[in-house]
Amino acid sequence: MSTQEREEGRQIRCLIAKVGLDGHDRGAHVISRAFRDAGFEVIYSGLHRAPDEIVQAAVQEDVDVLGISILSGAHNTLVPKIVDGLKEYDAFEDTLILVGGIIPDDDRDDLLEMGVGAVFGPGTPMEKTIEFVRENVHDRE
Amino acid sequence: MTVTRTESALVDDLLDGKHRALARVITKIENRSPGYREIVSALHAHTGAADVIGITGSPGAGKSTLVDKLAKAYRDRGDTVGVIAVDPSSPYTGGAVLGDRIRMASNVGDMDVFFRSMSARGTLGGLSTATSDTVKALDAFGKDTVIIETVGAGQNEVDIVKTADTVCVLVQPGSGDDVQMLKAGILEIGDVFVVNKADMDGAERTVAELEEMIHMRENPAAGLNTGHHGPVDEEEMAQVAIDDADEATWDPEVVETVATDATGVEELIDTLDDHAAWLRETGRIDNKARTRYAEEIRQLVRSDTAALLEEVIEARGGIDALADDVLAKETDPYTVADELVAPVRECVDEELER
């Protein structure tokens, strides 16, 4: 992509978030790097964030994509809090939410129904995730 | 400028204090999406109230941590804060990992600290325009203090910190001898110097070296009285120094901090306040604003004419075709440039004759 193109075009911004008491951030780091190399702007939250912090960051940074990495099994409590927070600030509609990590099959549909765009489990090829973001990032006026 | 309905709604929402609108306006500024110019012009009338502070220093000096503690201290005294953190982007993919937010641990869940990460998107001079426009958005939103954080002291960074009224340069102990301080314009841009990690070995020496360098900046003749040139009248030397200096110069201060536990942050804020007060008392604040607006106008005119000429280049078959002609020795870069600028020149000549 040339400088000229970038100057005019829209840059995809992502927030990669680690929520709750879950210290496993290798996946989050790997995805941050992959997104950066795909030409996205990535903001990494750091470890042990509260849902409020994630909402604050997503709203202020006006990200297109919010990737939440959870390997602790607490997704059923944490993700709804984030979704509600985004709604409170009118940011839910145009933020593509992705959840990555260890999510049991039974919980996937609930998350998708809640408004999560996709759930990516272990072993998902990086290209697939990047492709999904490019195709599904929400339109904005 | 005409403002369309969505844009004016966005401006109204921003002025009403809606965080989402502020965030979206900044995105538009960064992307230069259609309508961003109208938005920034609409906001201009509402700006001018915020103190703008620029913080720069080498990677790892502790800028983000210090900004976090500064923001906390400002919040404790009731001020609202906006932070713009600029990080580099990859010149190859345009991608970036913006990590300054990780350090913002003291202001968790406090929406009155509006923190925004920005990447240097590899645009010539574009970043300083985007930064100063973002400052305007935060100012119009009603932030009392706006902090711009940026790495290094290269040309781009100097342009960015020029957006600030008060520039704070962070130095860490043991960052080299005094020759390093002479480099890269570090000394010229700072109004306040902060020796961070002041609990580390060598902090005192760094402070002393900085003090000495600053002293030399005020009085270039200092230390030159080595006795080789006969006796020098001390009084006369002092007189020269005073004549040289503007009657109202700011004495850059050196402050020691330990950002990780907020040591010295209060003192730093007092110094920043002193500088802001000095700017207002001496009327320097208006001079600064005037210089800044002049530069902004120039920058806009440059990029706007460049965009116009880009269209001319496209109409002539694109830059690659033109370069090929030069490569084939059919023409040369100067002739090509003359031809491309000719339509503009004609218009200008016509305009001036009238």
XYZ file of C-alpha atoms in Angstrom:
495
model
C 0.000 0.000 0.000
C 1.492 3.328 -0.968
C 1.610 6.340 1.298
C -0.851 8.090 -0.946
C -3.445 5.343 -0.663
C -3.095 5.156 3.059
C -3.451 8.860 3.428
C -6.963 8.840 2.044
C -8.137 5.400 2.985
C -9.552 3.993 6.122
C -7.234 2.240 8.492
C -8.626 -0.751 10.352
C -8.096 -0.240 14.077
C -8.224 -3.146 16.518
C -8.165 -3.489 20.266
C -6.787 -6.812 21.464
C -7.986 -7.282 25.008
C -7.178 -9.607 27.866
C -9.932 -9.572 30.484
C -10.137 -10.967 33.965
C -7.830 -13.246 35.879
C -6.168 -14.910 32.956
C -2.451 -14.588 32.492
C -2.070 -16.417 29.204
C -1.244 -13.779 26.654
C 0.806 -15.646 24.051
C -2.224 -15.887 21.795
C -2.998 -12.195 22.208
C 0.589 -11.288 21.352
C 0.641 -13.514 18.289
C -2.618 -12.106 16.983
C -1.433 -8.529 17.673
C 1.642 -9.109 15.560
C -0.299 -10.823 12.799
C -2.789 -7.951 12.662
C 0.027 -5.414 12.612
C 1.688 -7.262 9.742
C -1.650 -7.300 7.931
C -1.503 -3.493 8.046
C -3.934 -2.944 10.900
C -3.382 -0.606 13.798
C -3.410 -2.669 16.951
C -3.885 -1.420 20.466
C -3.024 -4.022 23.058
C -4.728 -3.723 26.419
C -2.203 -5.533 28.581
C -3.115 -8.237 31.078
C -5.832 -8.478 33.738
C -8.158 -5.768 32.510
C -11.624 -5.179 33.866
C -14.543 -5.107 31.424
C -14.945 -1.360 32.164
C -11.407 -0.692 31.040
C -11.953 -2.568 27.814
C -15.111 -0.576 27.132
C -13.316 2.680 27.901
C -10.490 1.783 25.559
C -12.775 0.584 22.749
C -14.886 3.745 22.919
C -12.013 6.223 23.158
C -9.870 4.560 20.541
C -12.884 4.168 18.235
C -11.748 0.722 17.138
C -13.349 -1.192 14.291
C -12.521 -4.534 15.835
C -12.491 -5.642 19.457
C -10.723 -8.968 19.906
C -11.219 -10.460 23.347
C -8.910 -13.256 24.359
C -10.195 -15.450 27.177
C -8.703 -18.744 28.272
C -10.032 -18.773 31.799
C -13.560 -19.975 31.101
C -15.090 -16.746 32.387
C -16.409 -15.663 28.987
C -20.054 -16.027 30.029
C -19.628 -13.363 32.705
C -17.088 -11.073 31.064
C -18.323 -10.802 27.486
C -21.890 -9.679 28.398
C -20.443 -6.925 30.595
C -18.359 -5.646 27.705
C -21.277 -5.839 25.279
C -23.506 -3.879 27.691
C -20.806 -1.289 28.232
C -20.375 -0.758 24.499
C -24.137 -0.329 24.138
C -24.126 2.274 26.882
C -21.743 4.409 24.826
C -23.455 3.727 21.469
C -20.375 1.855 20.346
C -21.881 -1.617 20.013
C -23.402 -1.170 16.560
C -20.211 -0.433 14.701
C -17.703 -2.536 16.588
C -16.946 -6.034 15.326
C -16.449 -8.207 18.389
C -14.323 -11.337 18.135
C -13.694 -13.823 20.909
C -10.634 -16.036 20.883
C -9.427 -18.718 23.253
C -10.936 -21.754 24.879
C -14.692 -21.558 24.389
C -16.751 -24.770 24.768
C -18.965 -25.515 21.767
C -22.091 -25.180 23.900
C -21.262 -21.568 24.726
C -20.466 -20.434 21.197
C -24.023 -19.883 20.063
C -24.842 -17.868 23.172
C -21.907 -15.567 22.486
C -22.843 -15.186 18.827
C -26.418 -14.390 19.804
C -25.167 -11.760 22.227
C -23.604 -9.927 19.301
C -20.147 -11.458 19.011
C -19.146 -11.602 15.336
C -17.128 -14.824 15.529
C -15.475 -17.173 17.955
C -12.019 -18.460 17.039
C -10.671 -21.488 18.859
C -7.142 -22.852 19.097
C -5.535 -23.723 15.788
C -7.468 -21.186 13.719
C -5.204 -20.181 10.820
C -4.138 -16.558 11.115
C -5.167 -15.857 7.515
C -8.693 -16.939 8.304
C -9.021 -14.457 11.155
C -7.527 -11.611 9.119
C -9.758 -12.436 6.174
C -12.793 -12.469 8.463
C -11.908 -9.021 9.805
C -11.423 -7.570 6.325
C -14.770 -8.933 5.137
C -16.859 -8.247 8.197
C -15.611 -4.972 9.548
C -18.675 -2.773 9.906
C -19.364 0.020 7.479
C -19.272 3.510 8.839
C -20.427 6.686 7.245
C -17.563 26.229 4.960
C -20.786 24.314 4.505
C -21.505 21.678 7.069
C -23.732 18.725 6.241
C -26.268 17.312 8.628
C -24.256 14.320 9.928
C -21.234 16.505 10.445
C -23.060 19.204 12.343
C -24.766 16.527 14.451
C -21.354 15.088 15.221
C -20.031 18.526 16.149
C -23.075 19.182 18.369
C -22.672 15.816 20.093
C -18.985 16.505 20.685
C -19.711 19.919 22.179
C -22.402 18.251 24.318
C -19.703 16.051 25.817
C -20.480 12.728 24.115
C -17.374 10.551 24.194
C -18.396 8.555 21.172
C -18.691 11.685 19.043
C -15.257 12.854 20.143
C -13.790 9.452 19.316
C -15.425 9.463 15.888
C -14.297 12.998 15.097
C -10.703 11.992 15.877
C -11.053 8.960 13.593
C -12.270 11.218 10.803
C -9.358 13.571 11.400
C -6.904 10.668 11.289
C -8.411 9.129 8.181
C -8.979 12.517 6.564
C -12.387 11.239 5.658
C -14.707 13.480 3.695
C -16.087 16.211 5.907
C -13.271 16.296 8.443
C -12.185 19.763 7.359
C -15.673 21.150 7.909
C -15.752 19.558 11.350
C -12.407 21.013 12.377
C -13.379 24.473 11.124
C -16.644 24.275 13.059
C -14.718 23.329 16.204
C -12.133 26.068 15.868
C -14.288 28.743 17.533
C -14.618 26.577 20.635
C -10.894 26.089 21.190
C -8.275 27.960 23.165
C -9.089 27.045 26.757
C -6.873 24.012 27.225
C -3.258 23.949 28.380
C -1.393 21.839 25.834
C 1.662 19.941 27.033
C 4.019 17.975 24.801
C 6.107 15.165 26.239
C 8.976 13.643 24.316
C 11.989 11.480 25.060
C 13.721 8.339 23.931
C 11.980 4.935 24.007
C 11.948 3.497 27.499
C 12.513 6.836 29.224
C 9.189 6.384 30.983
C 6.954 8.767 29.026
C 3.788 6.675 29.164
C 4.171 5.938 32.851
C 4.767 9.600 33.610
C 1.790 10.654 31.479
C -0.360 8.221 33.443
C 0.737 9.737 36.752
C 0.387 13.282 35.423
C -3.137 12.556 34.257
C -3.944 11.142 37.689
C -2.571 14.232 39.435
C -4.538 16.551 37.175
C -7.668 14.526 37.833
C -7.067 14.718 41.594
C -7.263 18.484 41.450
C -10.414 18.325 39.363
C -9.132 18.950 35.852
C -10.195 16.841 32.897
C -7.459 15.453 30.690
C -6.991 14.432 27.078
C -3.992 12.367 26.031
C -2.709 11.793 22.502
C -0.062 9.076 22.381
C 1.805 8.816 19.091
C 3.647 5.614 18.221
C 5.544 4.707 15.079
C 4.011 2.554 12.360
C 5.649 0.090 10.005
C 6.788 1.832 6.832
C 6.192 -1.445 4.984
C 2.690 -2.541 5.918
C 1.328 0.574 7.593
C 0.477 -1.596 10.558
C 1.315 -0.665 14.118
C 1.109 -1.928 17.650
C 0.177 0.978 19.878
C 1.269 0.070 23.362
C 1.150 3.281 25.389
C -2.270 2.488 26.723
C -0.929 -0.405 28.786
C 0.685 2.084 31.173
C -2.509 3.991 31.837
C -3.252 2.007 34.979
C -4.002 4.899 37.354
C -7.041 6.113 35.479
C -9.001 2.925 35.070
C -12.621 3.472 34.197
C -12.274 7.258 34.454
C -13.864 8.542 31.272
C -12.679 12.077 32.060
C -9.253 10.972 30.985
C -9.670 10.593 27.251
C -6.725 8.581 25.975
C -6.184 8.182 22.276
C -3.419 6.210 20.561
C -2.296 7.450 17.176
C 0.115 5.917 14.727
C 2.506 7.882 12.598
C 0.966 6.772 9.338
C 3.978 7.582 7.288
C 2.466 10.697 5.798
C 4.691 13.648 5.116
C 3.860 16.336 7.621
C 0.428 14.804 7.895
C 0.944 13.651 11.424
C 1.499 17.102 12.836
C -1.670 18.293 11.087
C -3.631 15.348 12.464
C -2.184 15.940 15.931
C -3.004 19.630 16.040
C -6.515 18.945 14.738
C -6.975 16.289 17.420
C -5.803 18.762 20.059
C -8.519 21.115 18.808
C -11.143 18.390 19.118
C -10.112 17.632 22.716
C -9.916 21.336 23.532
C -13.379 22.005 22.105
C -14.700 18.992 23.997
C -13.717 20.876 27.141
C -10.563 19.150 28.333
C -8.614 21.409 30.718
C -5.282 19.836 29.877
C -4.193 18.060 26.718
C -1.016 15.983 26.791
C 0.734 14.912 23.593
C 3.186 12.068 24.020
C 5.646 11.170 21.313
C 8.853 9.241 20.985
C 12.228 10.673 20.056
C 13.274 14.075 18.850
C 13.495 13.739 15.085
C 11.982 16.276 12.710
C 8.542 14.677 12.812
C 8.457 14.669 16.586
C 9.657 18.240 16.836
C 6.803 19.208 14.531
C 4.385 17.373 16.766
C 5.547 18.888 20.023
C 5.403 22.337 18.448
C 1.656 21.857 18.699
C 2.130 22.138 22.464
C 2.445 25.315 24.523
C 4.807 23.690 26.987
C 7.329 21.083 25.899
C 8.668 18.618 28.400
C 11.727 16.517 27.501
C 12.272 13.282 29.375
C 15.821 12.109 29.966
C 16.851 8.987 31.778
C 20.001 8.723 33.867
C 23.030 7.366 32.117
C 21.721 8.227 28.668
C 25.152 9.224 27.492
C 27.555 12.077 28.078
C 26.798 15.728 27.510
C 27.584 15.467 23.819
C 24.474 13.325 23.377
C 22.447 16.167 24.802
C 23.705 18.485 22.123
C 22.332 16.239 19.436
C 19.037 16.285 17.670
C 17.784 19.580 19.004
C 16.816 18.137 22.368
C 17.939 21.180 24.295
C 16.278 23.718 22.061
C 12.797 22.296 22.236
C 12.469 21.746 25.976
C 10.789 24.198 28.350
C 10.989 21.695 31.162
C 13.469 18.831 31.437
C 12.549 15.801 33.452
C 15.151 13.364 34.678
C 12.969 10.326 35.182
C 14.023 7.208 37.096
C 15.776 9.628 39.448
C 16.336 6.792 41.913
C 18.788 5.188 39.503
C 22.545 5.526 39.667
C 23.864 8.487 37.760
C 20.716 10.592 38.098
C 22.570 13.388 39.862
C 25.172 13.547 37.158
C 22.506 13.708 34.451
C 20.768 16.538 36.314
C 24.048 18.406 36.683
C 24.887 17.974 33.003
C 21.472 19.182 31.949
C 21.703 22.216 34.230
C 25.055 23.033 32.738
C 23.865 22.697 29.155
C 20.830 24.847 29.824
C 22.987 27.432 31.491
C 25.130 27.561 28.367
C 22.073 28.025 26.227
C 21.121 31.098 28.248
C 24.577 32.526 28.282
C 26.777 31.311 25.435
C 29.781 33.102 26.898
C 29.641 31.230 30.181
C 32.640 29.102 30.866
C 34.646 30.747 28.123
C 36.534 32.908 30.594
C 39.535 30.666 30.802
C 41.978 33.482 31.524
C 43.827 33.032 28.228
C 42.666 36.349 26.895
C 43.614 38.531 29.758
C 41.405 39.650 32.564
C 37.728 39.793 31.741
C 35.475 42.232 33.480
C 32.922 40.024 35.256
C 30.399 42.836 35.244
C 30.788 43.376 31.544
C 30.284 39.653 30.903
C 27.083 39.705 32.888
C 25.924 42.779 30.974
C 26.513 41.014 27.649
C 24.482 38.078 28.836
C 21.579 40.287 29.866
C 21.600 42.264 26.642
C 21.660 39.059 24.700
C 18.712 37.550 26.437
C 15.223 38.706 25.665
C 13.920 40.688 28.618
C 11.494 37.888 29.303
C 13.084 34.526 28.724
C 11.947 31.342 30.304
C 14.554 29.600 32.387
C 14.137 25.925 31.512
C 13.796 23.927 34.679
C 15.140 20.495 35.483
C 12.809 18.324 37.537
C 13.530 14.888 38.969
C 10.820 12.250 38.970
C 10.316 8.567 39.616
C 7.254 7.985 37.477
C 6.572 4.464 38.731
C 5.696 5.725 42.219
C 4.723 9.289 41.236
C 7.657 10.901 43.086
C 8.185 14.464 41.882
C 5.005 14.560 39.824
C 3.511 17.350 41.969
C 6.630 19.420 41.491
C 6.518 18.760 37.756
C 2.914 19.915 37.565
C 3.820 23.099 39.460
C 6.600 23.754 36.987
C 4.276 23.123 34.048
C 1.768 25.537 35.613
C 4.511 28.134 36.097
C 5.385 27.893 32.437
C 1.768 28.206 31.371
C 1.373 31.253 33.635
C 4.571 32.772 32.261
C 3.296 32.274 28.703
C 0.120 34.134 29.550
C 1.768 36.961 31.522
C 4.314 37.745 28.846
C 1.838 37.376 26.020
C 4.010 34.631 24.578
C 0.992 32.401 24.342
C -0.351 34.571 21.505
C 2.998 34.599 19.736
C 3.087 30.843 19.939
C -0.450 30.518 18.640
C 0.284 32.929 15.805
C 3.373 30.984 14.729
C 1.412 27.770 14.975
C -1.494 29.009 12.891
C 0.890 30.399 10.277
C 2.550 27.005 10.055
C -0.823 25.295 9.892
C -1.975 27.499 7.029
C 1.266 26.865 5.159
C 0.966 23.137 5.726
C -2.614 23.055 4.484
C -1.829 25.141 1.423
C 1.094 22.854 0.632
C -0.876 19.658 0.930
C -3.885 21.091 -0.914
C -1.809 22.247 -3.875
C 0.051 18.948 -3.824
C -3.301 17.149 -4.061
C -4.339 19.366 -6.991
C -1.093 18.626 -8.765
C -1.538 14.935 -8.093
C -4.636 15.180 -10.291
C -2.626 16.849 -13.025
C -0.062 14.054 -12.798
C -2.821 11.460 -13.163
C -4.224 13.302 -16.187
C -0.787 13.182 -17.814
C -0.629 9.409 -17.554
C 0.613 8.972 -14.020
C 3.914 9.467 -12.245
C 5.391 6.185 -13.542
C 4.904 7.173 -17.180
C 6.537 10.540 -16.497
C 9.438 8.850 -14.749
C 9.842 6.506 -17.732
C 10.131 9.506 -20.065
C 12.892 10.880 -17.881
C 14.557 7.469 -17.765
C 14.483 7.301 -21.573
C 16.234 10.698 -21.609
C 13.315 12.214 -23.544
C 12.973 14.881 -20.940
C 14.237 15.789 -17.464
C 12.644 16.226 -14.023
C 12.770 20.044 -14.098
C 10.994 20.261 -17.458
C 8.353 17.785 -16.305
C 7.776 19.759 -13.103
C 7.496 23.011 -15.074
C 4.897 21.459 -17.363
C 2.885 20.059 -14.487
C 2.836 23.323 -12.557
C 2.088 25.418 -15.695
C -1.730 25.413 -15.248
C -1.368 26.586 -11.646
C 1.128 29.238 -12.658
C -1.266 30.597 -15.298
C -4.058 30.901 -12.755
C -1.794 32.625 -10.252
C -0.518 35.104 -12.859
C -4.083 35.896 -13.871
C -5.129 36.332 -10.243
C -2.262 38.709 -9.501
C -2.847 40.858 -12.594
C -6.377 41.603 -11.525
